[in-house]
Amino acid sequence: MRKLLVIALVGLAAQLVDGALGMGYGLTSTTLLLVAGVAPAAASASVHLAEIGTTLASGAAHWRFGNVDWRVVRRIALPGAIGAFAGATFLSALSTESAAPWMATILFTLGAYLLVRFSRPLRRNPAAGQLRGRFLGPLGLVAGFVDATGGGGWGPVATPALLVSGRMEPRKVIGSVDTSEFVIAASASLGFLIGLGTGGFLLPMVLALLAGGLIAAPIAAYLVRIIPAQMLGAAVGGVIVLTNARVLLGTADLPSAVPVVVYLLLAAGWVTALVLAVRVLRRTRREGALAAATAPVDDAATHAEGTTSADADSSTRALSGADR
């Protein structure tokens, strides 16, 4: 019972992260399950089964608020489902000894990516036109495969790629990725069911994850207004990097001093990323405050210019009338 309570808290924490960043439920919950001693394939299978419920609720909410581009969902979901099914089948065939370093490598890489992404501003290239299928198809295929084999990765791979394209509103990027993730979670679960059987799903753990996620959903919607995504992304990225570095270092036969040095270097990188995230956040807030402060001045200047022009026109008309 105590372990299930911990798992429910894991689901709650993962949903809080996902609600604030638009990504990270699978990434966070799988990492924490591995720390709790769950086998890699069972962790990914259980997380994806729980995600069927959380992504369905999330997708319905995004659809209700008009945050979904169904054209993008259709073109990214099918390749993503194929990639997720293939990834689940691949992971199911690996032994626990082989799967642990494989999954840790993927999670470590995605955690490092979160550190880099949220320690600097996201640059978007303005572009016109719709996203093409030849871009969405391969993106969905890769993101789906990474998601199933790593226990998470659909959001961290798909969301930034769509944002950087500059051809979609950020709210529609997050809404479309979240909505399509329901198909990816279902496809991955089917792959794990075929590869592992029903015994591969730890149902009490799935229910605990789902319960925690559903409880956290409304809280996350509120916290997203308070907690800066910049700071949360860098913080979560560092936790994921350090946690999975422990697994990777444990698989190698290294002198005792080497892991200590690696941990210190990673910790220094994490602190650096947090400092950069704070600077980016402050700069963004200053620019926002400056823009808000100059807007009324510009409006007043425009109004004054218009009034002056009107007065000048009136004077001109008056002089013309006097001449006549």
Tab-separated table of C-alpha atoms in Angstrom:
chain	number	residue	atom	x	y	z
A	1	MET	CA	0.000	0.000	0.000
A	2	ARG	CA	2.838	2.334	0.855
A	3	LYS	CA	4.511	1.666	-2.497
A	4	LEU	CA	1.269	2.394	-4.377
A	5	LEU	CA	0.951	5.685	-2.520
A	6	VAL	CA	4.472	6.582	-3.629
A	7	ILE	CA	3.574	5.646	-7.226
A	8	ALA	CA	0.452	7.835	-7.025
A	9	LEU	CA	2.656	10.718	-5.886
A	10	VAL	CA	4.934	9.960	-8.843
A	11	GLY	CA	1.945	10.260	-11.181
A	12	LEU	CA	0.901	13.480	-9.481
A	13	ALA	CA	4.386	14.996	-9.800
A	14	ALA	CA	4.691	13.884	-13.431
A	15	GLN	CA	1.342	15.437	-14.333
A	16	LEU	CA	2.310	18.689	-12.616
A	17	VAL	CA	5.443	18.821	-14.768
A	18	ASP	CA	3.506	17.937	-17.918
A	19	GLY	CA	0.835	20.521	-17.185
A	20	ALA	CA	3.402	23.273	-16.745
A	21	LEU	CA	5.665	22.378	-19.692
A	22	GLY	CA	3.334	20.685	-22.153
A	23	MET	CA	5.620	17.641	-21.992
A	24	GLY	CA	7.250	15.320	-19.508
A	25	TYR	CA	4.608	12.977	-18.036
A	26	GLY	CA	6.145	9.803	-19.433
A	27	LEU	CA	9.697	11.096	-19.094
A	28	THR	CA	9.300	12.001	-15.421
A	29	SER	CA	7.168	9.060	-14.289
A	30	THR	CA	9.330	6.444	-16.057
A	31	THR	CA	12.502	7.852	-14.518
A	32	LEU	CA	10.984	7.764	-11.028
A	33	LEU	CA	9.638	4.228	-11.554
A	34	LEU	CA	13.106	3.033	-12.563
A	35	VAL	CA	14.487	4.575	-9.385
A	36	ALA	CA	11.813	2.638	-7.459
A	37	GLY	CA	13.220	-0.590	-8.930
A	38	VAL	CA	10.622	-1.345	-11.621
A	39	ALA	CA	11.931	-3.219	-14.697
A	40	PRO	CA	12.346	-0.976	-17.796
A	41	ALA	CA	9.773	-2.711	-20.015
A	42	ALA	CA	7.225	-2.933	-17.191
A	43	ALA	CA	7.788	0.734	-16.328
A	44	SER	CA	7.219	1.909	-19.903
A	45	ALA	CA	4.228	-0.420	-20.378
A	46	SER	CA	2.556	0.748	-17.169
A	47	VAL	CA	3.184	4.414	-17.898
A	48	HIS	CA	1.734	4.144	-21.410
A	49	LEU	CA	-1.364	2.332	-20.190
A	50	ALA	CA	-1.922	5.069	-17.602
A	51	GLU	CA	-1.352	7.681	-20.300
A	52	ILE	CA	-4.356	6.400	-22.248
A	53	GLY	CA	-6.528	7.913	-19.526
A	54	THR	CA	-4.523	11.085	-18.917
A	55	THR	CA	-4.072	11.921	-22.613
A	56	LEU	CA	-7.760	11.307	-23.328
A	57	ALA	CA	-8.736	13.810	-20.650
A	58	SER	CA	-6.068	16.271	-21.785
A	59	GLY	CA	-7.023	15.974	-25.457
A	60	ALA	CA	-10.710	16.525	-24.690
A	61	ALA	CA	-9.866	19.678	-22.750
A	62	HIS	CA	-7.680	21.039	-25.558
A	63	TRP	CA	-10.408	20.267	-28.120
A	64	ARG	CA	-12.945	22.112	-25.993
A	65	PHE	CA	-10.774	25.229	-25.882
A	66	GLY	CA	-9.975	25.136	-29.606
A	67	ASN	CA	-6.306	24.247	-29.205
A	68	VAL	CA	-6.256	21.342	-31.677
A	69	ASP	CA	-5.248	21.392	-35.346
A	70	TRP	CA	-6.865	18.159	-36.520
A	71	ARG	CA	-4.920	18.170	-39.785
A	72	VAL	CA	-1.652	18.001	-37.854
A	73	VAL	CA	-3.076	15.394	-35.468
A	74	ARG	CA	-4.033	13.108	-38.358
A	75	ARG	CA	-0.677	13.429	-40.088
A	76	ILE	CA	1.473	12.933	-37.009
A	77	ALA	CA	-0.583	10.379	-35.051
A	78	LEU	CA	-0.521	7.489	-37.547
A	79	PRO	CA	3.284	7.467	-38.081
A	80	GLY	CA	3.663	8.027	-34.341
A	81	ALA	CA	1.505	4.982	-33.628
A	82	ILE	CA	3.639	2.866	-35.967
A	83	GLY	CA	6.830	4.076	-34.289
A	84	ALA	CA	5.396	3.504	-30.806
A	85	PHE	CA	4.278	-0.034	-31.643
A	86	ALA	CA	7.707	-0.839	-33.104
A	87	GLY	CA	9.454	0.685	-30.094
A	88	ALA	CA	7.312	-1.258	-27.625
A	89	THR	CA	7.964	-4.508	-29.489
A	90	PHE	CA	11.697	-3.765	-29.559
A	91	LEU	CA	11.881	-2.970	-25.839
A	92	SER	CA	9.819	-6.050	-24.937
A	93	ALA	CA	12.365	-8.280	-26.700
A	94	LEU	CA	15.296	-6.933	-24.683
A	95	SER	CA	16.412	-8.481	-21.424
A	96	THR	CA	16.257	-6.327	-18.303
A	97	GLU	CA	20.058	-6.098	-18.265
A	98	SER	CA	20.113	-4.792	-21.844
A	99	ALA	CA	17.029	-2.588	-21.535
A	100	ALA	CA	18.190	-0.683	-18.451
A	101	PRO	CA	21.209	1.075	-20.052
A	102	TRP	CA	19.278	1.573	-23.312
A	103	MET	CA	16.411	3.354	-21.565
A	104	ALA	CA	18.764	5.265	-19.276
A	105	THR	CA	20.660	6.554	-22.331
A	106	ILE	CA	17.458	7.815	-23.962
A	107	LEU	CA	16.206	9.429	-20.757
A	108	PHE	CA	19.624	10.979	-20.070
A	109	THR	CA	19.682	12.480	-23.577
A	110	LEU	CA	16.156	13.873	-23.270
A	111	GLY	CA	16.948	15.267	-19.824
A	112	ALA	CA	20.028	17.009	-21.224
A	113	TYR	CA	17.866	18.373	-24.015
A	114	LEU	CA	15.431	19.836	-21.478
A	115	LEU	CA	18.357	21.507	-19.703
A	116	VAL	CA	19.548	23.135	-22.926
A	117	ARG	CA	16.095	24.082	-24.182
A	118	PHE	CA	14.902	25.793	-21.012
A	119	SER	CA	18.184	27.549	-20.232
A	120	ARG	CA	17.798	29.792	-23.283
A	121	PRO	CA	14.964	31.456	-25.179
A	122	LEU	CA	13.168	29.339	-27.745
A	123	ARG	CA	13.797	30.873	-31.144
A	124	ARG	CA	11.099	30.485	-33.721
A	125	ASN	CA	11.551	31.248	-37.399
A	126	PRO	CA	8.506	33.033	-38.786
A	127	ALA	CA	7.219	31.141	-41.801
A	128	ALA	CA	4.079	31.057	-43.846
A	129	GLY	CA	2.075	28.069	-45.005
A	130	GLN	CA	1.059	24.749	-43.512
A	131	LEU	CA	3.288	21.986	-42.210
A	132	ARG	CA	3.773	19.288	-44.820
A	133	GLY	CA	3.242	15.584	-44.420
A	134	ARG	CA	6.847	14.822	-45.395
A	135	PHE	CA	7.881	16.702	-42.238
A	136	LEU	CA	5.120	15.497	-39.897
A	137	GLY	CA	5.369	11.819	-40.913
A	138	PRO	CA	9.053	11.216	-40.070
A	139	LEU	CA	8.716	13.398	-36.970
A	140	GLY	CA	5.843	11.268	-35.680
A	141	LEU	CA	7.667	8.026	-36.499
A	142	VAL	CA	10.822	9.021	-34.611
A	143	ALA	CA	8.957	10.580	-31.679
A	144	GLY	CA	6.743	7.503	-31.305
A	145	PHE	CA	9.691	5.097	-31.321
A	146	VAL	CA	11.633	7.186	-28.793
A	147	ASP	CA	8.532	7.490	-26.610
A	148	ALA	CA	7.971	3.730	-26.368
A	149	THR	CA	11.610	2.681	-25.957
A	150	GLY	CA	12.435	5.465	-23.508
A	151	GLY	CA	9.202	5.410	-21.539
A	152	GLY	CA	8.621	9.007	-22.605
A	153	GLY	CA	9.646	11.391	-25.352
A	154	TRP	CA	6.608	12.135	-27.506
A	155	GLY	CA	6.274	15.658	-26.125
A	156	PRO	CA	10.006	16.477	-25.807
A	157	VAL	CA	10.628	15.404	-29.426
A	158	ALA	CA	7.453	16.545	-31.218
A	159	THR	CA	6.601	19.787	-29.397
A	160	PRO	CA	9.919	21.658	-29.922
A	161	ALA	CA	10.110	20.553	-33.568
A	162	LEU	CA	6.658	21.999	-34.274
A	163	LEU	CA	7.381	25.174	-32.302
A	164	VAL	CA	10.646	25.821	-34.138
A	165	SER	CA	8.852	25.494	-37.477
A	166	GLY	CA	7.036	28.717	-36.591
A	167	ARG	CA	3.967	27.674	-38.581
A	168	MET	CA	1.644	26.969	-35.654
A	169	GLU	CA	0.496	28.908	-32.621
A	170	PRO	CA	2.157	27.579	-29.444
A	171	ARG	CA	-1.210	26.710	-27.887
A	172	LYS	CA	-2.137	24.654	-30.954
A	173	VAL	CA	1.239	22.924	-30.938
A	174	ILE	CA	0.757	21.767	-27.350
A	175	GLY	CA	-2.908	20.917	-27.900
A	176	SER	CA	-2.257	18.922	-31.069
A	177	VAL	CA	0.695	17.017	-29.595
A	178	ASP	CA	-1.232	16.196	-26.411
A	179	THR	CA	-4.301	15.067	-28.358
A	180	SER	CA	-2.316	12.836	-30.719
A	181	GLU	CA	-0.498	11.274	-27.765
A	182	PHE	CA	-3.642	9.280	-26.952
A	183	VAL	CA	-3.094	7.281	-30.162
A	184	ILE	CA	0.596	6.818	-29.374
A	185	ALA	CA	-0.128	5.603	-25.828
A	186	ALA	CA	-2.750	3.126	-27.096
A	187	SER	CA	-0.436	1.804	-29.825
A	188	ALA	CA	2.501	1.402	-27.444
A	189	SER	CA	0.255	-0.382	-24.941
A	190	LEU	CA	-0.842	-2.785	-27.682
A	191	GLY	CA	2.799	-3.468	-28.553
A	192	PHE	CA	3.653	-4.176	-24.919
A	193	LEU	CA	0.573	-6.396	-24.594
A	194	ILE	CA	1.724	-8.519	-27.535
A	195	GLY	CA	5.360	-8.545	-26.413
A	196	LEU	CA	4.916	-9.003	-22.664
A	197	GLY	CA	1.383	-10.309	-22.237
A	198	THR	CA	-0.969	-9.067	-19.551
A	199	GLY	CA	1.685	-9.818	-16.940
A	200	GLY	CA	3.792	-6.969	-18.300
A	201	PHE	CA	1.306	-4.408	-17.004
A	202	LEU	CA	1.412	-3.750	-13.288
A	203	LEU	CA	-2.278	-2.836	-12.966
A	204	PRO	CA	-2.177	-1.549	-9.370
A	205	MET	CA	0.709	0.680	-10.429
A	206	VAL	CA	-1.202	1.823	-13.524
A	207	LEU	CA	-4.230	2.769	-11.424
A	208	ALA	CA	-2.019	4.596	-8.921
A	209	LEU	CA	-0.310	6.568	-11.712
A	210	LEU	CA	-3.659	7.374	-13.285
A	211	ALA	CA	-5.179	8.488	-9.979
A	212	GLY	CA	-2.240	10.763	-9.236
A	213	GLY	CA	-2.363	12.233	-12.744
A	214	LEU	CA	-6.090	12.930	-12.613
A	215	ILE	CA	-5.770	14.603	-9.213
A	216	ALA	CA	-2.898	16.766	-10.450
A	217	ALA	CA	-4.552	17.862	-13.712
A	218	PRO	CA	-6.606	20.783	-12.296
A	219	ILE	CA	-3.752	21.736	-9.954
A	220	ALA	CA	-1.332	21.845	-12.896
A	221	ALA	CA	-3.716	24.105	-14.804
A	222	TYR	CA	-3.487	26.547	-11.903
A	223	LEU	CA	0.239	26.208	-11.220
A	224	VAL	CA	1.117	26.877	-14.855
A	225	ARG	CA	0.149	30.506	-14.142
A	226	ILE	CA	2.497	30.718	-11.162
A	227	ILE	CA	5.556	28.540	-11.798
A	228	PRO	CA	7.787	29.786	-14.638
A	229	ALA	CA	8.170	27.015	-17.214
A	230	GLN	CA	11.778	28.154	-17.753
A	231	MET	CA	12.779	27.261	-14.189
A	232	LEU	CA	10.720	24.081	-13.941
A	233	GLY	CA	12.092	22.731	-17.230
A	234	ALA	CA	15.705	23.279	-16.178
A	235	ALA	CA	15.076	21.790	-12.730
A	236	VAL	CA	13.355	18.654	-14.050
A	237	GLY	CA	15.995	18.212	-16.762
A	238	GLY	CA	18.742	18.187	-14.138
A	239	VAL	CA	16.958	15.609	-11.986
A	240	ILE	CA	16.479	13.316	-14.994
A	241	VAL	CA	20.124	13.686	-16.067
A	242	LEU	CA	21.578	12.914	-12.627
A	243	THR	CA	19.183	10.031	-11.975
A	244	ASN	CA	19.916	8.250	-15.242
A	245	ALA	CA	23.635	9.007	-15.042
A	246	ARG	CA	23.649	6.800	-11.945
A	247	VAL	CA	22.267	3.890	-13.988
A	248	LEU	CA	24.745	4.413	-16.823
A	249	LEU	CA	27.746	4.688	-14.501
A	250	GLY	CA	26.597	1.592	-12.631
A	251	THR	CA	26.786	-0.499	-15.808
A	252	ALA	CA	30.441	0.384	-16.409
A	253	ASP	CA	33.429	-0.970	-14.497
A	254	LEU	CA	35.038	2.319	-13.496
A	255	PRO	CA	37.408	3.406	-10.726
A	256	SER	CA	35.533	4.751	-7.710
A	257	ALA	CA	36.767	8.299	-8.317
A	258	VAL	CA	35.339	8.537	-11.852
A	259	PRO	CA	31.618	8.555	-10.914
A	260	VAL	CA	32.289	11.269	-8.321
A	261	VAL	CA	33.978	13.479	-10.915
A	262	VAL	CA	31.169	12.854	-13.423
A	263	TYR	CA	28.504	13.717	-10.840
A	264	LEU	CA	30.319	16.938	-9.943
A	265	LEU	CA	30.579	17.953	-13.596
A	266	LEU	CA	26.904	17.175	-14.222
A	267	ALA	CA	25.894	19.068	-11.080
A	268	ALA	CA	27.946	22.058	-12.233
A	269	GLY	CA	26.218	21.909	-15.616
A	270	TRP	CA	22.838	21.756	-13.895
A	271	VAL	CA	23.607	24.818	-11.759
A	272	THR	CA	24.805	26.663	-14.868
A	273	ALA	CA	21.580	25.806	-16.689
A	274	LEU	CA	19.512	27.059	-13.737
A	275	VAL	CA	21.456	30.334	-13.645
A	276	LEU	CA	20.962	30.807	-17.385
A	277	ALA	CA	17.263	30.010	-17.002
A	278	VAL	CA	16.950	32.697	-14.319
A	279	ARG	CA	18.675	35.227	-16.573
A	280	VAL	CA	16.423	34.364	-19.505
A	281	LEU	CA	13.361	34.638	-17.272
A	282	ARG	CA	14.423	38.045	-15.945
A	283	ARG	CA	15.209	39.332	-19.426
A	284	THR	CA	11.862	38.114	-20.725
A	285	ARG	CA	10.039	39.817	-17.864
A	286	ARG	CA	11.957	43.068	-18.398
A	287	GLU	CA	11.131	43.046	-22.094
A	288	GLY	CA	7.485	42.354	-21.304
A	289	ALA	CA	7.353	45.166	-18.754
A	290	LEU	CA	9.067	47.541	-21.183
A	291	ALA	CA	6.632	46.646	-23.943
A	292	ALA	CA	3.691	47.179	-21.585
A	293	ALA	CA	5.097	50.527	-20.437
A	294	THR	CA	5.800	51.881	-23.917
A	295	ALA	CA	2.449	50.840	-25.374
A	296	PRO	CA	0.407	53.547	-23.536
A	297	VAL	CA	3.050	56.158	-24.414
A	298	ASP	CA	2.853	55.235	-28.084
A	299	ASP	CA	-0.941	55.357	-27.958
A	300	ALA	CA	-0.853	58.749	-26.283
A	301	ALA	CA	1.625	60.068	-28.846
A	302	THR	CA	-0.535	58.795	-31.681
A	303	HIS	CA	-3.602	60.391	-30.112
A	304	ALA	CA	-1.775	63.686	-29.613
A	305	GLU	CA	-0.510	63.624	-33.193
A	306	GLY	CA	-4.034	63.012	-34.417
A	307	THR	CA	-5.376	65.864	-32.305
A	308	THR	CA	-2.679	68.226	-33.570
A	309	SER	CA	-3.451	67.297	-37.164
A	310	ALA	CA	-7.148	67.857	-36.568
A	311	ASP	CA	-6.476	71.266	-34.999
A	312	ALA	CA	-4.244	72.206	-37.918
A	313	ASP	CA	-6.928	71.177	-40.393
A	314	SER	CA	-9.495	73.237	-38.511
A	315	SER	CA	-7.220	76.263	-38.532
A	316	THR	CA	-6.586	75.863	-42.247
A	317	ARG	CA	-10.285	75.661	-42.979
A	318	ALA	CA	-10.930	78.731	-40.825
A	319	LEU	CA	-8.280	80.767	-42.645
A	320	SER	CA	-9.617	79.652	-46.001
A	321	GLY	CA	-13.092	80.766	-44.971
A	322	ALA	CA	-11.769	84.146	-43.851
A	323	ASP	CA	-9.982	84.669	-47.168
A	324	ARG	CA	-13.179	83.966	-49.059
